[in-house]
Steps between C-alpha positions, in 0.01 A plus 500: 500500500222684679188336636183679609281418792154583425174521703281206473190697618387851584539641837735677734877400497680450825884463535474387856324209671371760769531866595779434746685247300799529263426489119503163340795620275673815419647626176849341455393184679543158343181317461437138430241356265180462689603751777228735626564864430169654608125458553195617321192567698148502352197491730704393805646199302876495468685332209869454503697659206790255420803544269480274195884523450818507713726811487543843650202728552589814321179702540141533625266664258217508764540681822408346838128521544454585123209380301566228232302354226543146334799484307660824637875474551591502859870439493796419272768237558823474317 
């Protein structure tokens, strides 16, 4: 059964903790409930985006550095 990770607030979605760092997760990785999969920045404030379910990350719907709005689907987990 698929689970969707949605944006809690508007901003810019980052898949990495920093420009020279590896992504938090890649498509195909197993993620745990509560695991950080990215960050959303709004006005220089960063909020962690966490998985609400355990499983395999099957897709990102938002590109790295893409704009998100509240409730936008960021990723899908099976």
